[in-house]
PDB file of C-alpha atoms in Angstrom:
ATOM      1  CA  UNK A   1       0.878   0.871  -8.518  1.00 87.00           C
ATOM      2  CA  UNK A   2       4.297   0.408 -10.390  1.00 92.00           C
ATOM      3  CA  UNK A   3       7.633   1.509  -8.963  1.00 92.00           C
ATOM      4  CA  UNK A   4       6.745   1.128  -5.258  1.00 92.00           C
ATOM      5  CA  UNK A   5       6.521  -2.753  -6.039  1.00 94.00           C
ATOM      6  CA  UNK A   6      10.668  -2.772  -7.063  1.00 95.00           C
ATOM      7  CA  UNK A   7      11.273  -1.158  -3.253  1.00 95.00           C
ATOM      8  CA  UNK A   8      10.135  -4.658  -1.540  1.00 96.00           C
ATOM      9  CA  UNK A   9      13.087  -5.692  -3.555  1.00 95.00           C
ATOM     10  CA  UNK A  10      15.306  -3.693  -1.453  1.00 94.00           C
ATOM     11  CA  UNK A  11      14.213  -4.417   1.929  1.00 94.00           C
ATOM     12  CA  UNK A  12      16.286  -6.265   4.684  1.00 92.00           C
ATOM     13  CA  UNK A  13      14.553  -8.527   7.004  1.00 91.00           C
ATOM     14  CA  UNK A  14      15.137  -5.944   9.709  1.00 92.00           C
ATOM     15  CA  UNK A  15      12.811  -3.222   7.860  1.00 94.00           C
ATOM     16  CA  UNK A  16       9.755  -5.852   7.675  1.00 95.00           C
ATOM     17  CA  UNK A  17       7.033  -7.164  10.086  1.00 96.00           C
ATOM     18  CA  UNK A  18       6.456 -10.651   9.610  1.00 96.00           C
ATOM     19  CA  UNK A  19       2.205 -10.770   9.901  1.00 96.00           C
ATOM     20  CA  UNK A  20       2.194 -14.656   8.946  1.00 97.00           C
ATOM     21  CA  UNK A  21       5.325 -16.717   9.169  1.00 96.00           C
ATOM     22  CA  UNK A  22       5.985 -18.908   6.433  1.00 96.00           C
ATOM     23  CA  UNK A  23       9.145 -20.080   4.527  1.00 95.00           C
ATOM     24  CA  UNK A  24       9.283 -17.849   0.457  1.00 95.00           C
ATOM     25  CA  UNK A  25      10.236 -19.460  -2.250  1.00 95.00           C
ATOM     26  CA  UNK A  26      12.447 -18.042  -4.036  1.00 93.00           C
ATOM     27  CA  UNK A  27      11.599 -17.523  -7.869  1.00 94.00           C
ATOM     28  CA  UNK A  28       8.203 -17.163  -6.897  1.00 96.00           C
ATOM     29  CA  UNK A  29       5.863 -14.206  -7.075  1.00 97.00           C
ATOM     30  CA  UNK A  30       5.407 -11.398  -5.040  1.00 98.00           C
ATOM     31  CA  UNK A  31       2.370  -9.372  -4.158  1.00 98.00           C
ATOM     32  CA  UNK A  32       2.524  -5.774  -2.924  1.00 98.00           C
ATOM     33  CA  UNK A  33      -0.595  -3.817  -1.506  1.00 98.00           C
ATOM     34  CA  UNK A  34      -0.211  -0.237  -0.523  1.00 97.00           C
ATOM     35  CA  UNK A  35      -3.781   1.792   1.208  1.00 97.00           C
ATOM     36  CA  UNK A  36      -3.203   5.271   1.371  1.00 94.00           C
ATOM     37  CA  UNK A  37      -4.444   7.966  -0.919  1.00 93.00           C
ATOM     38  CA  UNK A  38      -5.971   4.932  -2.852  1.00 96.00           C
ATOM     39  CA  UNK A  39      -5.214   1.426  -2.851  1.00 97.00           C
ATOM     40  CA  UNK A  40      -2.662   0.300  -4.848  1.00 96.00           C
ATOM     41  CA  UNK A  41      -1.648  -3.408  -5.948  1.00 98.00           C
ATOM     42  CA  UNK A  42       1.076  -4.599  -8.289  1.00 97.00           C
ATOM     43  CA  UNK A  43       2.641  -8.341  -8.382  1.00 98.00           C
ATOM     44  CA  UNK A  44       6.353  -9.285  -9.270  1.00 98.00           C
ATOM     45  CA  UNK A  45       7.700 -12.399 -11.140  1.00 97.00           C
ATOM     46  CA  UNK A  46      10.997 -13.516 -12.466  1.00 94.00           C
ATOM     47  CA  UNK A  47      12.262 -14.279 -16.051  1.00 84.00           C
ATOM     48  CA  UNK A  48      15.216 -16.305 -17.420  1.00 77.00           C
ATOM     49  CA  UNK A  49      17.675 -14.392 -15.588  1.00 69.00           C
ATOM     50  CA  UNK A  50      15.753 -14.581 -12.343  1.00 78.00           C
ATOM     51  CA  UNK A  51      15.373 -10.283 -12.376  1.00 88.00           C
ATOM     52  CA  UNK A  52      12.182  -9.463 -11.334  1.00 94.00           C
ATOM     53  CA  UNK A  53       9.385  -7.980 -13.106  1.00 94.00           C
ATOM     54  CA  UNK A  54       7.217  -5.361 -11.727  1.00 96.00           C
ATOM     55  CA  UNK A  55       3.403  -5.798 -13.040  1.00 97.00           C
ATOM     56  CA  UNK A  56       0.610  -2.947 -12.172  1.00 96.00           C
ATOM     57  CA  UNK A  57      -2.488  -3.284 -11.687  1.00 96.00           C
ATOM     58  CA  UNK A  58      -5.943  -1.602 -11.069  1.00 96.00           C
ATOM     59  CA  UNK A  59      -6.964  -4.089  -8.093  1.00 95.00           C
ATOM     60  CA  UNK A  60      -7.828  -1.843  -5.848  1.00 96.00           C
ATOM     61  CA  UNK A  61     -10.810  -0.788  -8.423  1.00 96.00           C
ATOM     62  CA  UNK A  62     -12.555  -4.261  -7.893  1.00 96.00           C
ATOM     63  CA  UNK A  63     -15.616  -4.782  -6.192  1.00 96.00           C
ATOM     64  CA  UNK A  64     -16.216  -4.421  -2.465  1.00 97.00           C
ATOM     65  CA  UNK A  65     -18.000  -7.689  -1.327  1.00 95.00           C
ATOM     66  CA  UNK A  66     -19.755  -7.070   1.884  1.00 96.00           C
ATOM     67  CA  UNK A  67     -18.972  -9.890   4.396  1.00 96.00           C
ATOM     68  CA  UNK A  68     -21.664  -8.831   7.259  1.00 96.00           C
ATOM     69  CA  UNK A  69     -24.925  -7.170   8.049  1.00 96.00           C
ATOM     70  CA  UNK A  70     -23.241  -3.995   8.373  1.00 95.00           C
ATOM     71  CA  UNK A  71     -20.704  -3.856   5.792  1.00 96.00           C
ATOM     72  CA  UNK A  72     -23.981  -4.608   3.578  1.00 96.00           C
ATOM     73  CA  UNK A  73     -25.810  -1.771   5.063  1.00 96.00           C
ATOM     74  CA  UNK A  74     -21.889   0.134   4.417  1.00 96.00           C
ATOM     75  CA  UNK A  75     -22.148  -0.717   1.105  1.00 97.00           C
ATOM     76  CA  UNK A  76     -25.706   0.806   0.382  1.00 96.00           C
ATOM     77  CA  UNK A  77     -24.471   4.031   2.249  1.00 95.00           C
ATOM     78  CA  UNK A  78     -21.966   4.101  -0.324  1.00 96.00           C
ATOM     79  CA  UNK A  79     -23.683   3.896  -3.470  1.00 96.00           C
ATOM     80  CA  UNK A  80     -26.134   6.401  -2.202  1.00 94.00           C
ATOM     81  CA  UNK A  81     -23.401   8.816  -1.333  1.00 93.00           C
ATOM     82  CA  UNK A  82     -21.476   8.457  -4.801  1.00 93.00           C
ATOM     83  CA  UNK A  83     -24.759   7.534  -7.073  1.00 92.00           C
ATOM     84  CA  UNK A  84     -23.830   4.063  -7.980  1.00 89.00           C
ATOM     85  CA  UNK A  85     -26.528   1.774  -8.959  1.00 88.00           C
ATOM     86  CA  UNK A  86     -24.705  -1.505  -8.924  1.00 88.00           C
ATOM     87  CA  UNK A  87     -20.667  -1.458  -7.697  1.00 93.00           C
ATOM     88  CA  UNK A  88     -18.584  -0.159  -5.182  1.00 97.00           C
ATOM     89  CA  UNK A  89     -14.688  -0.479  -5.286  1.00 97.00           C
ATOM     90  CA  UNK A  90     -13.012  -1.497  -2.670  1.00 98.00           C
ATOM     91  CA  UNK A  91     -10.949   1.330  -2.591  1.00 97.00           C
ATOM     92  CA  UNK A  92     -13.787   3.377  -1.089  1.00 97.00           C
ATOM     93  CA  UNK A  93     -13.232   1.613   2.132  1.00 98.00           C
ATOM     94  CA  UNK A  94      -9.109   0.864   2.087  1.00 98.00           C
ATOM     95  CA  UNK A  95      -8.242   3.870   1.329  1.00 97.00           C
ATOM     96  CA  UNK A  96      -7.565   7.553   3.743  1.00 96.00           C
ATOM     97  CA  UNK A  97     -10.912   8.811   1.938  1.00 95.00           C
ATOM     98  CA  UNK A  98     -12.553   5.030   2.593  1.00 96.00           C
ATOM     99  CA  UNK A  99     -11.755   5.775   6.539  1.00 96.00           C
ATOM    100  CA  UNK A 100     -13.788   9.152   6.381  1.00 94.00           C
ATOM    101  CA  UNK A 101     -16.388   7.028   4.241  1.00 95.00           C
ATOM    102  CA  UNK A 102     -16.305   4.324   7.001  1.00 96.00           C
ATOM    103  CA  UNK A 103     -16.599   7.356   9.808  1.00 93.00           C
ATOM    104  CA  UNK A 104     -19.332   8.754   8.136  1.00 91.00           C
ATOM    105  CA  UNK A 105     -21.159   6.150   7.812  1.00 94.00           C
ATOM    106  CA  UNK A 106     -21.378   5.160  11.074  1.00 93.00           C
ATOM    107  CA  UNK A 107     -22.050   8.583  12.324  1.00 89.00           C
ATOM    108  CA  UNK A 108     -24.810   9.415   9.797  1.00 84.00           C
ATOM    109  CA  UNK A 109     -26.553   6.204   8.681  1.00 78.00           C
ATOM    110  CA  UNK A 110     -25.751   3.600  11.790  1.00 67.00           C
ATOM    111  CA  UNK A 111     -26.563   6.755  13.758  1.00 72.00           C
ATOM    112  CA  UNK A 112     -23.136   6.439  15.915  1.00 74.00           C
ATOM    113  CA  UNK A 113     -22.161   8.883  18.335  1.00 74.00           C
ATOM    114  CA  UNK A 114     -18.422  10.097  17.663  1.00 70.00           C
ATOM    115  CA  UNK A 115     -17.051  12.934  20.808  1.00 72.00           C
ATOM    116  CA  UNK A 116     -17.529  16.185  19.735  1.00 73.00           C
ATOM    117  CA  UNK A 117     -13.882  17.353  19.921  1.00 67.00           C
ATOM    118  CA  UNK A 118     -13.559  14.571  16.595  1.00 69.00           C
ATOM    119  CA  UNK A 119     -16.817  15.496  14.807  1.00 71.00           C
ATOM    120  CA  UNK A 120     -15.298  18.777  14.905  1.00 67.00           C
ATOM    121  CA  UNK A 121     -11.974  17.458  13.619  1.00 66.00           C
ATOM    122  CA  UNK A 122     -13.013  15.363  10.971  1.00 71.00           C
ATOM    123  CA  UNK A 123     -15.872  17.996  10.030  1.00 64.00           C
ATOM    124  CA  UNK A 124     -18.437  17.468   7.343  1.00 58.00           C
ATOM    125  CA  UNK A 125     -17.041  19.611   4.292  1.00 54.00           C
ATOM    126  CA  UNK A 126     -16.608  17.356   1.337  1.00 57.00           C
ATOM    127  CA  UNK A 127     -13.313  19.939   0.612  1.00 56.00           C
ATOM    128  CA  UNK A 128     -11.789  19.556   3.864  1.00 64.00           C
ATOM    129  CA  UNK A 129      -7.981  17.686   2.751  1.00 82.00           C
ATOM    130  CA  UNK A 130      -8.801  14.340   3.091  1.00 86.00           C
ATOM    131  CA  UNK A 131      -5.373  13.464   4.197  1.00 85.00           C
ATOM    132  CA  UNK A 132      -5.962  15.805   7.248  1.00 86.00           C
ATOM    133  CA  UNK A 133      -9.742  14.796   7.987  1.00 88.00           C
ATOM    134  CA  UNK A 134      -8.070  10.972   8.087  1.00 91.00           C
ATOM    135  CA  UNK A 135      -5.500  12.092  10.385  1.00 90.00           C
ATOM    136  CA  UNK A 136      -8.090  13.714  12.751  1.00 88.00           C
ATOM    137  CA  UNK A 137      -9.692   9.632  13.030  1.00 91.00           C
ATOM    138  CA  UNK A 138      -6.704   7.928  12.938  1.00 93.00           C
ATOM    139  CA  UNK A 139      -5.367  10.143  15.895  1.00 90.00           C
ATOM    140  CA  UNK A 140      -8.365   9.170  18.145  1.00 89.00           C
ATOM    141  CA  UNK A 141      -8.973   5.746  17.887  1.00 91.00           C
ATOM    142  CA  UNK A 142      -8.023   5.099  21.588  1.00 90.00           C
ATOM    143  CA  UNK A 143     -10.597   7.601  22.356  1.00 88.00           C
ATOM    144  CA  UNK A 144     -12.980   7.662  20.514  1.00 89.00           C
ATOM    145  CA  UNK A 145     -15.340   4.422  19.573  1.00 91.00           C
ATOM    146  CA  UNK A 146     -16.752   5.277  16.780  1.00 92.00           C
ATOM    147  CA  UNK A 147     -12.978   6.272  15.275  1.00 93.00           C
ATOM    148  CA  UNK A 148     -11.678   2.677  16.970  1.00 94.00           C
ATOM    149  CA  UNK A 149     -14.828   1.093  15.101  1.00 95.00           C
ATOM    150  CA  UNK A 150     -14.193   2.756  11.805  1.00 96.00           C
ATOM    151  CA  UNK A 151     -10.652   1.870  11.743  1.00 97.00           C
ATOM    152  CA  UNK A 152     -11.234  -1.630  12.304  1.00 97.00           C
ATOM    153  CA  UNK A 153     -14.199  -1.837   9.348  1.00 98.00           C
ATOM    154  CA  UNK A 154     -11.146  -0.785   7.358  1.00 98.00           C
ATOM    155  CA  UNK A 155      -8.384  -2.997   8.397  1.00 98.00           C
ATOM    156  CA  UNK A 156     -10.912  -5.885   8.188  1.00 98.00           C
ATOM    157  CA  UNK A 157     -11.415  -5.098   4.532  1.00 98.00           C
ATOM    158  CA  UNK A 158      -7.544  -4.467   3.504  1.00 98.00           C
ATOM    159  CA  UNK A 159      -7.191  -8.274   5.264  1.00 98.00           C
ATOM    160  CA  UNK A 160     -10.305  -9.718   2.743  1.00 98.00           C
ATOM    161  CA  UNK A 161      -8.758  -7.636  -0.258  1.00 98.00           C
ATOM    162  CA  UNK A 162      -5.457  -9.376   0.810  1.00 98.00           C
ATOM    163  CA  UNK A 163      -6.515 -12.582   1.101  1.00 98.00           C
ATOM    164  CA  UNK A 164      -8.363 -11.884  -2.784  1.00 97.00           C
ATOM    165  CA  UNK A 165      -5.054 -10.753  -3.893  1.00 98.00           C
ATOM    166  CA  UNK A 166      -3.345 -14.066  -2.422  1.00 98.00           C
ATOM    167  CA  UNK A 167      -5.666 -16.493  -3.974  1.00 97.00           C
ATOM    168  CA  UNK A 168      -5.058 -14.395  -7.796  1.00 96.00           C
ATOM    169  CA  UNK A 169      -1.729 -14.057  -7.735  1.00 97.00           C
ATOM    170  CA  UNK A 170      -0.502 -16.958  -5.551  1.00 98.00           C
ATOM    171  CA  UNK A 171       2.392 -14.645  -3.972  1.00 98.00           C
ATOM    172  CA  UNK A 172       4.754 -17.926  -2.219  1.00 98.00           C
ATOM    173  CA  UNK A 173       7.339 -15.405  -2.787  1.00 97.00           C
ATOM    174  CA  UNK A 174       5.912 -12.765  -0.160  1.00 98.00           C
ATOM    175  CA  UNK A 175       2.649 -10.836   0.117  1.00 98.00           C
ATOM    176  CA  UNK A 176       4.060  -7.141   1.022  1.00 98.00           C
ATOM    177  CA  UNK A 177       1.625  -4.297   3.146  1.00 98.00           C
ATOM    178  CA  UNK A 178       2.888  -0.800   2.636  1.00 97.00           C
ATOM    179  CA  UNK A 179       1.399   2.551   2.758  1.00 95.00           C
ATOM    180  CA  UNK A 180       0.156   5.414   5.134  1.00 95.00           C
ATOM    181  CA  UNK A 181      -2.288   3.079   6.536  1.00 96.00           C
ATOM    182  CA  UNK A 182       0.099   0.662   8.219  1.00 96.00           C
ATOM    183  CA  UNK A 183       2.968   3.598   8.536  1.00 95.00           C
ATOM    184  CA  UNK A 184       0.542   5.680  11.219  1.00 95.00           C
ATOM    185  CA  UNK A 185      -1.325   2.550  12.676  1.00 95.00           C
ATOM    186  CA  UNK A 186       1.133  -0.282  12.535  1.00 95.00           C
ATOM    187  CA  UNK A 187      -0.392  -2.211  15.722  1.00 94.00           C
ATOM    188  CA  UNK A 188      -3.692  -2.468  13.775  1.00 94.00           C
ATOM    189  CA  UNK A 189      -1.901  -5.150  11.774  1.00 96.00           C
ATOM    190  CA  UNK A 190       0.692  -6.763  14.437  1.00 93.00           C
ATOM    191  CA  UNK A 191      -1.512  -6.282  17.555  1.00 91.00           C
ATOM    192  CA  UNK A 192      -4.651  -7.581  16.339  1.00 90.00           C
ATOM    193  CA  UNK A 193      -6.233 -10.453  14.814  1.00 95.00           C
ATOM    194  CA  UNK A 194      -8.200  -8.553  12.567  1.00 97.00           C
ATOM    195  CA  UNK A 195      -6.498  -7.936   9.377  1.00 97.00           C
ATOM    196  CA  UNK A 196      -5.320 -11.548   9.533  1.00 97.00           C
ATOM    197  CA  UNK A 197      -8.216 -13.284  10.421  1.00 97.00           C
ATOM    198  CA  UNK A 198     -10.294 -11.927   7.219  1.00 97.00           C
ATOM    199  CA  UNK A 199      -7.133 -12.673   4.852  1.00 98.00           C
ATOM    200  CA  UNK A 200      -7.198 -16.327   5.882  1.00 97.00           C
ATOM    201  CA  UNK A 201     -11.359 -16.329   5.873  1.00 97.00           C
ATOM    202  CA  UNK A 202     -11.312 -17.618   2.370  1.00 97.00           C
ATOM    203  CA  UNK A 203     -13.347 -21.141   3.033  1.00 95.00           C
ATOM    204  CA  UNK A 204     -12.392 -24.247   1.674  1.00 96.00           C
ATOM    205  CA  UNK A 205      -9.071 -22.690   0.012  1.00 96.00           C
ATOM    206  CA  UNK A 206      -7.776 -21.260   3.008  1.00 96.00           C
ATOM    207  CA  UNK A 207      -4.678 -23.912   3.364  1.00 95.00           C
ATOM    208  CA  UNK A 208      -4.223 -22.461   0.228  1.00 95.00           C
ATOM    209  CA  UNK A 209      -3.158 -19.022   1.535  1.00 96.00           C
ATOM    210  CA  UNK A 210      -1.645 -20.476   4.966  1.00 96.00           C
ATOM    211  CA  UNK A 211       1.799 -20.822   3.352  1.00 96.00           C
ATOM    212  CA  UNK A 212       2.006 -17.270   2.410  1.00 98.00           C
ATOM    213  CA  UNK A 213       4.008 -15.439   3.681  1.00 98.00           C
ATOM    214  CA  UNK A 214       3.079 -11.467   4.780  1.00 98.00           C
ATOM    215  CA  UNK A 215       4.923  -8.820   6.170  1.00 98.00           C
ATOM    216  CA  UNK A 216       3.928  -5.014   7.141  1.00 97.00           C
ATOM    217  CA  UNK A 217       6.925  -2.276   5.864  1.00 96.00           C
ATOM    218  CA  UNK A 218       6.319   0.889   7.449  1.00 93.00           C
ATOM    219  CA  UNK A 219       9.174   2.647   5.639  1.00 92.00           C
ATOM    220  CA  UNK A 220       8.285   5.733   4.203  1.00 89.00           C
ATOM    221  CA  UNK A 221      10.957   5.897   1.627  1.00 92.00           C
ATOM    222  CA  UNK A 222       9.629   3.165  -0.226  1.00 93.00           C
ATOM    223  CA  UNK A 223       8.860   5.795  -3.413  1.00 91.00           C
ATOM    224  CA  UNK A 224      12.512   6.858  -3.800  1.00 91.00           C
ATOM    225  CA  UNK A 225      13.559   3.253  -3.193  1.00 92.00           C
ATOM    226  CA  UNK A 226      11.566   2.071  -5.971  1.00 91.00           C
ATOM    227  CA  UNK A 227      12.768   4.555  -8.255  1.00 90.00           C
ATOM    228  CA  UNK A 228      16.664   3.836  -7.823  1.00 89.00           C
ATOM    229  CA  UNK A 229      15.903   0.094  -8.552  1.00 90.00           C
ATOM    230  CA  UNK A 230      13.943   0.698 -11.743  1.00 88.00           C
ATOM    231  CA  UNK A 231      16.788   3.585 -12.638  1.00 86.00           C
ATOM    232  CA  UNK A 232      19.706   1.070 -11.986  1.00 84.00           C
ATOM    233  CA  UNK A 233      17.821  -1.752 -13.664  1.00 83.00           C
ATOM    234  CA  UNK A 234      16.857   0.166 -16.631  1.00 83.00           C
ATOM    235  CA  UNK A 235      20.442   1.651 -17.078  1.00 80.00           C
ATOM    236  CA  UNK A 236      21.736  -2.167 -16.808  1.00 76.00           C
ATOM    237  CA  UNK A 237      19.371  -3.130 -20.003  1.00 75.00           C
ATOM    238  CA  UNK A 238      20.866  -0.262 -21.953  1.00 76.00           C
ATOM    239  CA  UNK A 239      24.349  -0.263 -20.580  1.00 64.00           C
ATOM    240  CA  UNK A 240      25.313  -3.378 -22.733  1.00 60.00           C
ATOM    241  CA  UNK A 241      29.079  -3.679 -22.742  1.00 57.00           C
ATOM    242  CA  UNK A 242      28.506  -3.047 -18.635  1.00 59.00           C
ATOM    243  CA  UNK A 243      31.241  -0.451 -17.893  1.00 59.00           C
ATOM    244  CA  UNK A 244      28.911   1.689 -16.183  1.00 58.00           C
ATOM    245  CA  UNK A 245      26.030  -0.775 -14.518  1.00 54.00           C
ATOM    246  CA  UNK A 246      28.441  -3.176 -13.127  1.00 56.00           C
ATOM    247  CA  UNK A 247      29.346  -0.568 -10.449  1.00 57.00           C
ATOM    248  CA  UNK A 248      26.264  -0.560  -9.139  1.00 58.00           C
ATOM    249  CA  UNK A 249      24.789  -3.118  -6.730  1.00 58.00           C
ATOM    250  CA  UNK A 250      20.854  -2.918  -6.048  1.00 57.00           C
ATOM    251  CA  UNK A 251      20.753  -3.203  -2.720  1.00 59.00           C
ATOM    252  CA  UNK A 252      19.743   0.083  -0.198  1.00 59.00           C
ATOM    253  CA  UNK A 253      23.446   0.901  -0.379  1.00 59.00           C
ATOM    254  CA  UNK A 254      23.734   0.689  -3.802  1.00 58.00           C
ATOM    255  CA  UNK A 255      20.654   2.589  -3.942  1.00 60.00           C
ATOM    256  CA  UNK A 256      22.303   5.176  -2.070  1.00 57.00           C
ATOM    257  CA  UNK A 257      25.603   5.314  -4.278  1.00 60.00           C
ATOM    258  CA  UNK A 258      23.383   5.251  -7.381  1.00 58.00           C
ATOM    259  CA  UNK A 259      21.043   8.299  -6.066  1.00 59.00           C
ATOM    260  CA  UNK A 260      24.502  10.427  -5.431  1.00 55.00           C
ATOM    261  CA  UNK A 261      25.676   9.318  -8.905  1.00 57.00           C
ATOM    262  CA  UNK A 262      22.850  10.908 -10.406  1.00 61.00           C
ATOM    263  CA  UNK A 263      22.557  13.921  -8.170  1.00 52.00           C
ATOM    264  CA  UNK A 264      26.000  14.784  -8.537  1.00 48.00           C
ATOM    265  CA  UNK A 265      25.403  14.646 -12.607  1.00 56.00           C
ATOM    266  CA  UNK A 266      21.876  16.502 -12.433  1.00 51.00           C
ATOM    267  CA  UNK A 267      24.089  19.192 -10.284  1.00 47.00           C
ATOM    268  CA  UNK A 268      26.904  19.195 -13.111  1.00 45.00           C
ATOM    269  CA  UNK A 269      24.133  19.622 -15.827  1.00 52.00           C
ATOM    270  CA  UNK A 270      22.651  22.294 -13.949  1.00 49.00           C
ATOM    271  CA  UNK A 271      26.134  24.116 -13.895  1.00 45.00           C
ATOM    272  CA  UNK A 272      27.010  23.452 -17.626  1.00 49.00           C
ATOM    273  CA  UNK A 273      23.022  24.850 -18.363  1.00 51.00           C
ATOM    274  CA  UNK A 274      23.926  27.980 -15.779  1.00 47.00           C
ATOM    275  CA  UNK A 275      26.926  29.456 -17.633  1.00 48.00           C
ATOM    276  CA  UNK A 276      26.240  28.085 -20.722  1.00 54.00           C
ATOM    277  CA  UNK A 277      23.241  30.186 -21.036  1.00 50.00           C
ATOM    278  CA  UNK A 278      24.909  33.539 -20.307  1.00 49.00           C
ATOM    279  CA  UNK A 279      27.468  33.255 -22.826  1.00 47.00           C
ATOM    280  CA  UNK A 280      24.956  32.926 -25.462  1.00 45.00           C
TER     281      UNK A 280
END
């Protein structure tokens, strides 16, 4: 995950959830986490001129360390199902296709009987859209237990892969949660103890964590967001005598004025392309 990690930068306090109160720091770094079609994790940091720096990563590949009885019977249900002998990622859990893993495991190994009206929903065909097969679990959680049960495996996990993320990157600046995860089930994470109480389940370095702070964004403009920043900051690097760049200010309104610079030029390009292929 890369550009959505410039769109925290963007964010008033209004657009966030505060999931653990504490005081950033400013300077320090910054730690975004995004579930949806996979899970995505970047971290920001500053340089001299106190810009920040977006940093992928591939975080969400790491390991999925089981934490109870179940989640180690989960985790043998999913190297059976995708033929691993040793690993699992984590982003087979956090993930829209980790909540149909979750579902599915509790239907077909823990033996876990979901209402028909969401069995037939979520359905059983491997090429059923994902996105939609999600949707069908996420929809039903205050009906359906095994739905309510699967959704809470996964929320658990996001909170342990959180608190991971915490202790590697240190993020005093802000740990961010974003993504279609938190967008359709925000009260997962503000209503319930559940994400939080496996992010701070990290032992003897749990103070550690405690001054952290972590907020939910359920924006779902976060892509587009991201993208102004990174054009606007790139075109500030090349713009060097700063007669262009110095008109724009990176916050959501500049974003806006930037984004109707650029369509207004992609619209005058098209025109100039238009006509000045029929006269040749």
């Amino acid at each position: 995950m890369y550009v959505p990690g410039y769109s925290v930068l963007t964010l008033a306090a209004s657009e966030c959830t505060t999931i653990q109160d504490a005081k950033p720091i400013a300077g320090a770094p910054i730690c975004v986490l995004g579930a949806g079609t996979g899970l995505g994790q970047c971290y920001l940091t500053t340089s001299d001129n106190e810009e920040y720096t977006v940093w992928p990563s591939e975080g969400g590949h790491c390991e999925f360390a089981p934490r109870t009885e179940q989640e180690v019977e989960l985790l043998q249900f999913l190297k059976s199902k995708y033929n691993e002998d040793f690993r699992v990622s984590v982003e087979r859990i956090v993930s829209l296709k980790g909540l149909v893993n979750v579902y599915e495991f509790l239907t077909r190994h823990a033996k876990r009987h979901a209402t028909p009206e969401v069995r037939k929903l979520v359905g059983r065909d491997q090429h059923v859209n994902i996105a939609k097969r999600s949707e069908s679990i996420m929809s039903q959680v205050d009906t359906d237990s095994v739905s309510n049960t699967a959704l809470d495996i996964l929320v658990s996990t996001y909170g342990a892969e959180a608190g991971c993320a915490a202790l590697k990157w240190l993020p005093y600046g802000g740990l961010y949660v974003i993504g279609k995860i938190v967008q359709r089930c925000p009260g997962r994470f503000t209503n319930s103890d559940i994400f939080m109480d496996a992010f701070k389940d990290k032992g003897r370095v749990s103070p550690t964590i405690a001054a952290i702070p972590v907020k939910m964004v359920v924006a779902d403009d976060l892509i587009m967001r991201g993208c102004y920043y990174l054009a606007i900051k790139t075109l500030r690097q090349l713009d060097t005598d700063r007669t262009i760049a110095r008109s724009f200010v990176i916050t959501k309104d500049g974003l806006l004025r930037f984004a109707t610079f650029c369509f207004a030029n992609l619209a005058l390009g098209g025109l100039f392309w238009k006509f000045g292929t029929k006269r040749t």
